[in-house]
mmCIF file of C-alpha atoms in Angstrom:
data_model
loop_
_atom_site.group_PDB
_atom_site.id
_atom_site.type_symbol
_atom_site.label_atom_id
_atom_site.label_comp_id
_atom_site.label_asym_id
_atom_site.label_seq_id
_atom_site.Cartn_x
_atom_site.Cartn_y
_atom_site.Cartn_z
ATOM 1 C CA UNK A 16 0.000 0.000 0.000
ATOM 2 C CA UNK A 17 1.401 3.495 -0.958
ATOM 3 C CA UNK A 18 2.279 5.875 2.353
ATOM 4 C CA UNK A 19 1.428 8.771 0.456
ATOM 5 C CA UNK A 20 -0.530 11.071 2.508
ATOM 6 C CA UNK A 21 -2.188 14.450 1.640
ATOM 7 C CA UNK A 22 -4.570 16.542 4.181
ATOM 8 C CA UNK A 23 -7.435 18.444 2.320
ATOM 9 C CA UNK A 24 -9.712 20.862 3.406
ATOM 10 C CA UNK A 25 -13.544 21.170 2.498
ATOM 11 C CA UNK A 26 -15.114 24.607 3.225
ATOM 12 C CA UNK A 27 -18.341 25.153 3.658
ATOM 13 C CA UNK A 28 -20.534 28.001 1.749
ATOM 14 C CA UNK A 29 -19.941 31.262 4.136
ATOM 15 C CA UNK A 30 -23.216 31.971 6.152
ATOM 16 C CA UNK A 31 -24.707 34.907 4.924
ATOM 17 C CA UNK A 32 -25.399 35.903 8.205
ATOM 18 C CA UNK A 33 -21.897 35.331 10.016
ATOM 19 C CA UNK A 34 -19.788 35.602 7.132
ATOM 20 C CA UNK A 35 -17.267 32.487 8.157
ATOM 21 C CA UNK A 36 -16.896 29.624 6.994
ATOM 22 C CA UNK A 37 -16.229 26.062 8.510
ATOM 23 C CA UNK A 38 -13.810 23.722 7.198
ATOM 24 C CA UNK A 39 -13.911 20.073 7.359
ATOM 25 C CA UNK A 40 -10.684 18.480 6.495
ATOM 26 C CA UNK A 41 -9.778 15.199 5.198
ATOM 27 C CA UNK A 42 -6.560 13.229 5.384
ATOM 28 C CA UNK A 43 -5.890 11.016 2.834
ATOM 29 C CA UNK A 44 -4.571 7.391 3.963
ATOM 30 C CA UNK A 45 -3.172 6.598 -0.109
ATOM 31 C CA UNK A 46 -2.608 8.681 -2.763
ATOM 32 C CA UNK A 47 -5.232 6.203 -4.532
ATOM 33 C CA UNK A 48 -7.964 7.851 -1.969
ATOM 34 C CA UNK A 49 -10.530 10.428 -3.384
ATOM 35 C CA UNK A 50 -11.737 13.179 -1.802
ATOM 36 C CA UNK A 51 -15.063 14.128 -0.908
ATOM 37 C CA UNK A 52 -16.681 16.203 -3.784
ATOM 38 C CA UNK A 53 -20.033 17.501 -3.562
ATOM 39 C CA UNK A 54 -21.991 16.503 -7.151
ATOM 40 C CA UNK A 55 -23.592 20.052 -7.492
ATOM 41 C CA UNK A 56 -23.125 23.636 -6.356
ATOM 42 C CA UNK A 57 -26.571 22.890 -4.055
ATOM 43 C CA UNK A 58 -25.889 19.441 -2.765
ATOM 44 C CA UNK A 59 -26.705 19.482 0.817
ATOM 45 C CA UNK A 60 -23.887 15.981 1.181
ATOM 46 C CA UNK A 61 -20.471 15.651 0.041
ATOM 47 C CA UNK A 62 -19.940 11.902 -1.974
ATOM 48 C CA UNK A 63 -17.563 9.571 -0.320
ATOM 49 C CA UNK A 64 -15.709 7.083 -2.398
ATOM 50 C CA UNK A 65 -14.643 3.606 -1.796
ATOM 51 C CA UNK A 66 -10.721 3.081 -1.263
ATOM 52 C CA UNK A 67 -10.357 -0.240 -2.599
ATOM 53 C CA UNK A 68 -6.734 -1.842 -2.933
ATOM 54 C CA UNK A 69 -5.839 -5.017 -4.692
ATOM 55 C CA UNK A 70 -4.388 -7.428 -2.595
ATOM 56 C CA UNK A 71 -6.162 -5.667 0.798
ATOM 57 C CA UNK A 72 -8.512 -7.346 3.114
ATOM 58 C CA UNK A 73 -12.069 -6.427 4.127
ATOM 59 C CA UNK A 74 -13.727 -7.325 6.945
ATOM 60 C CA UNK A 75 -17.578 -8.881 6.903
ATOM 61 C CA UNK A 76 -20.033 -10.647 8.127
ATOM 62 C CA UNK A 77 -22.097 -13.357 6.605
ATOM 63 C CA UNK A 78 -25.770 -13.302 6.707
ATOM 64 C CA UNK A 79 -25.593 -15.412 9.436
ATOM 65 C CA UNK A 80 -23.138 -13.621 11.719
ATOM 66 C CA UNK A 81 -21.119 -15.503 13.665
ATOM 67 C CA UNK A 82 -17.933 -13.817 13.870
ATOM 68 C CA UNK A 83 -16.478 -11.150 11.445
ATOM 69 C CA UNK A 84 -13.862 -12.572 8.535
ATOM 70 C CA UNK A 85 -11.809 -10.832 5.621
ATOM 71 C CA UNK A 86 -12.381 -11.382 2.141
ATOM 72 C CA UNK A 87 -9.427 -10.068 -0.465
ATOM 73 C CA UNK A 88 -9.937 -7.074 -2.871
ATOM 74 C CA UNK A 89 -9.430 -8.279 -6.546
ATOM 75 C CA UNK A 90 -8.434 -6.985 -9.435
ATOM 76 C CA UNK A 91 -10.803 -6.966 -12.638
ATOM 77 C CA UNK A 92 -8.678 -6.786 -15.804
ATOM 78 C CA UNK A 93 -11.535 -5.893 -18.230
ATOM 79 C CA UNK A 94 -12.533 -2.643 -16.132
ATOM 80 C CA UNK A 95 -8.598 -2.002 -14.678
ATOM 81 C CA UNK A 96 -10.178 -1.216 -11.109
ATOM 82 C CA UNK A 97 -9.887 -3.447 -7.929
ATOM 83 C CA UNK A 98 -13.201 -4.101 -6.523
ATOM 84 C CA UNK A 99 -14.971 -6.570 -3.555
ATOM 85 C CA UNK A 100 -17.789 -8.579 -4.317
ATOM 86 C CA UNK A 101 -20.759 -8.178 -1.429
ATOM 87 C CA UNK A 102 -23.397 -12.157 -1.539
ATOM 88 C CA UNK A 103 -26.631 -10.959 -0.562
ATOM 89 C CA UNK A 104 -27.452 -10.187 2.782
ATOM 90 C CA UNK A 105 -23.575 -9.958 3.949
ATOM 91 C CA UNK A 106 -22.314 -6.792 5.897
ATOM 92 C CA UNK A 107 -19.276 -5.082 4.815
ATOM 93 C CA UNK A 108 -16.664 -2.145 5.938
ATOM 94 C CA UNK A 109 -15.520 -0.519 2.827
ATOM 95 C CA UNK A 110 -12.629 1.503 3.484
ATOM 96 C CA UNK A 111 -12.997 5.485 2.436
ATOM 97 C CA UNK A 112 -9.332 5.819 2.579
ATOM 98 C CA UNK A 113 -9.592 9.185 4.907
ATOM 99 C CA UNK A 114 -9.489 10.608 8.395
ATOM 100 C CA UNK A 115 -11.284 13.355 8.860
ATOM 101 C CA UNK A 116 -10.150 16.166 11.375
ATOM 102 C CA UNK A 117 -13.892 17.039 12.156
ATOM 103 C CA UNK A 118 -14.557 20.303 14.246
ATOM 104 C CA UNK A 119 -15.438 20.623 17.949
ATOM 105 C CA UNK A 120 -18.796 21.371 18.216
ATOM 106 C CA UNK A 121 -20.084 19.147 14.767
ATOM 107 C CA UNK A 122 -20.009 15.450 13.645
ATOM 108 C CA UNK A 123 -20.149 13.660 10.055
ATOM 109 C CA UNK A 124 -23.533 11.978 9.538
ATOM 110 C CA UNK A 125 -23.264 9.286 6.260
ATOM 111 C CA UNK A 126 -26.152 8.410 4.253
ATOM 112 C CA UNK A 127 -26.836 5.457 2.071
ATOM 113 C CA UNK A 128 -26.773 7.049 -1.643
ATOM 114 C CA UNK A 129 -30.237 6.439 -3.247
ATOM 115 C CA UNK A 130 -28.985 5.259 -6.263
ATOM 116 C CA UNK A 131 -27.069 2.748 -5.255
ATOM 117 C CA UNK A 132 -29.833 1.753 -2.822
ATOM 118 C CA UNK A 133 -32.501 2.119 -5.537
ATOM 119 C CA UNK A 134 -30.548 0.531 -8.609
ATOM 120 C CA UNK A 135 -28.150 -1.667 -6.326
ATOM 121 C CA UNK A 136 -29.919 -2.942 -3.167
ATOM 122 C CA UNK A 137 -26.954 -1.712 -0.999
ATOM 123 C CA UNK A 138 -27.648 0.481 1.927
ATOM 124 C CA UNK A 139 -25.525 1.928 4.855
ATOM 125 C CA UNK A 140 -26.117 -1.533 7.729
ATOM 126 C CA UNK A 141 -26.867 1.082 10.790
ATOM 127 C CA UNK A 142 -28.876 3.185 8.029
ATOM 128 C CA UNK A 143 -27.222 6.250 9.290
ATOM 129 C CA UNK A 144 -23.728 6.255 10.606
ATOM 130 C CA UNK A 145 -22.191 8.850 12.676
ATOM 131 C CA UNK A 146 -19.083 10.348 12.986
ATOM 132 C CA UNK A 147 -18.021 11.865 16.136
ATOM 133 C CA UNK A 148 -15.122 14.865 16.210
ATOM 134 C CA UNK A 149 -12.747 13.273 18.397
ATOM 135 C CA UNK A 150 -12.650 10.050 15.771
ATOM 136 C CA UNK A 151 -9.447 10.487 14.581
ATOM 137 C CA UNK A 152 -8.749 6.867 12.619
ATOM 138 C CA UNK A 153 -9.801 5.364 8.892
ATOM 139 C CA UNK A 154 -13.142 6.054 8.044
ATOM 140 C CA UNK A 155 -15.488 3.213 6.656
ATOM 141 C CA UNK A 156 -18.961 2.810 5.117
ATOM 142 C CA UNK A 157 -20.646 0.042 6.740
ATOM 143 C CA UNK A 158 -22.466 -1.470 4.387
ATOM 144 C CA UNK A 159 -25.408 -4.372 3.453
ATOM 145 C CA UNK A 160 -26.199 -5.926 0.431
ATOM 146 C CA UNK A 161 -30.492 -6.291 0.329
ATOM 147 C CA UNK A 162 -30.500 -7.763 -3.126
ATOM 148 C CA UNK A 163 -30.827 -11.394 -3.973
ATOM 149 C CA UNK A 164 -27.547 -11.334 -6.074
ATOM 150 C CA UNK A 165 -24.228 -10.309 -5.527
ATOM 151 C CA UNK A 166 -23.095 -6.500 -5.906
ATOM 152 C CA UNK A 167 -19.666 -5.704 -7.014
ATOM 153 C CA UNK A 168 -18.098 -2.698 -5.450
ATOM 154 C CA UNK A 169 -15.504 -1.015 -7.322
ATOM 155 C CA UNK A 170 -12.394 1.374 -6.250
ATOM 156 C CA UNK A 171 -13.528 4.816 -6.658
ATOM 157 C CA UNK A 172 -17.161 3.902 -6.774
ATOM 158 C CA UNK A 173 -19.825 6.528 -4.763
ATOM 159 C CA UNK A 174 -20.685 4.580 -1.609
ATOM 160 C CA UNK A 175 -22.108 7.127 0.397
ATOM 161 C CA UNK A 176 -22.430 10.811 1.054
ATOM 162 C CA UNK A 177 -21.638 12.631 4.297
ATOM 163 C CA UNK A 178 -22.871 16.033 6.075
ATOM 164 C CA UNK A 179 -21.412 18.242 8.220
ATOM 165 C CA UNK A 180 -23.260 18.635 11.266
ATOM 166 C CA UNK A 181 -23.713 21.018 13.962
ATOM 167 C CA UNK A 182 -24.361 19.544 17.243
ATOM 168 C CA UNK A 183 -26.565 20.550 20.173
ATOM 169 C CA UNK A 184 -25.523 20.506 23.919
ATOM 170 C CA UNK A 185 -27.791 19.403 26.487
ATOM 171 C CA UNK A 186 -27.786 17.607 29.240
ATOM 172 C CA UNK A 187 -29.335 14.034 30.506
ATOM 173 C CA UNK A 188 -31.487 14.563 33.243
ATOM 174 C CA UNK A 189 -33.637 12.399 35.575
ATOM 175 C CA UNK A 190 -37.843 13.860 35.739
ATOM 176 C CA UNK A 191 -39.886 12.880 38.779
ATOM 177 C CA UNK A 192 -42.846 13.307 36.777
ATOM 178 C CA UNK A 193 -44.113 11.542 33.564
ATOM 179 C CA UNK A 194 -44.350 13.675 30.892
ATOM 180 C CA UNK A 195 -48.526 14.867 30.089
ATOM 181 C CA UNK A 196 -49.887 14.905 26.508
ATOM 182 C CA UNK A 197 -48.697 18.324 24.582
ATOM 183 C CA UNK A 198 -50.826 18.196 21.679
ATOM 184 C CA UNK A 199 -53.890 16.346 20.296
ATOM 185 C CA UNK A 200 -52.200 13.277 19.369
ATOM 186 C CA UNK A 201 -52.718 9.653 20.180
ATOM 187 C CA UNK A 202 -50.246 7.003 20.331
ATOM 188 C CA UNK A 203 -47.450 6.125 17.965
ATOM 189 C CA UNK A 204 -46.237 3.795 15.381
ATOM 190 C CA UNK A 205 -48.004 4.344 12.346
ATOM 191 C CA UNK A 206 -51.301 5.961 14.918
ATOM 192 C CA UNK A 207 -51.154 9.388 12.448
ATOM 193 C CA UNK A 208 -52.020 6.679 9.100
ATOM 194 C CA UNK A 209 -49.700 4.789 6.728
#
């Protein structure tokens, strides 16, 4: 695996209120990595690519998990990319190839990428993952393969997007009284219709 390493620095649209900007930067592991790009000038998530090297293990789970194992990345000759096969139903890390040096104060939030959910049948396992800013190792795209056939995952291929969140402090307190109804509504789980 190349050493190569290369920090990078997303900015953020300045507020129009505040005039500043946040950055969120991104270390890359290889120079084989790519770097977050957003797909238009309105996307509201960056696109996260997978950082797959012949030769490398991934770790997985079966459908029936019983412990986690590694399968190799290949190498296909007619495309000239590496790339990891995912059998239906199994779970997979997918290496992104980056750190990111997240603010204080925010976290990453990934998101399955509807295409590939839509066209693909592979969706982010914990549906959405997050990020925390004092994560400072590789970052990986859990993911699940829902279709009945297998899904080949190429080097370089869109796995998921990300966002830059802000996050809230509050604190975890203990009420002595149960909480009494604050509106007109009735139960939960689907009581509002389908």
């Amino acid at each position: 695996m190349s050493t190569a390493k290369k920090k990078v620095v997303a900015k953020t649209e300045s507020s129009p209120t505040t005039n500043t900007s946040t950055s969120l930067k991104f270390y890359r592991l290889n120079e084989q990595a790519i770097l977050p790009t957003f797909a238009t000038k309105q996307s509201a998530c960056f696109d996260l690519y997978a950082n797959l090297i012949n030769g490398e293990e991934v770790q997985y789970y079966q459908a029936i998990a019983t412990k986690v194992l590694p399968r190799k990345v290949s190498f296909d000759i007619n495309s000239n990319r590496s790339f990891i096969p995912i059998n239906n139903e199994e779970r997979m890390l997918i290496p992104l190839g980056l750190i990111a040096d997240i603010p204080e104060g925010f976290s990453v939030r990934l998101h399955s990428r509807s295409g590939m959910a839509f066209k693909q049948g592979v969706y982010l396992t914990n549906c959405e993952g997050i990020i925390d800013s004092d994560y400072v190792d590789p970052m990986f795209a859990m993911v699940t393969n829902m279709s009945n056939v297998p899904v080949k995952i190429y080097d370089g291929d869109r796995i998921c997007q990300g966002e830059l969140v802000r996050c809230e402090k509050y604190t975890l307190d203990e009420s002595d009284e149960a909480p009494t109804q604050k509106t007109d509504r009735e139960g939960g789980f689907g009581s509002t219709g389908t």
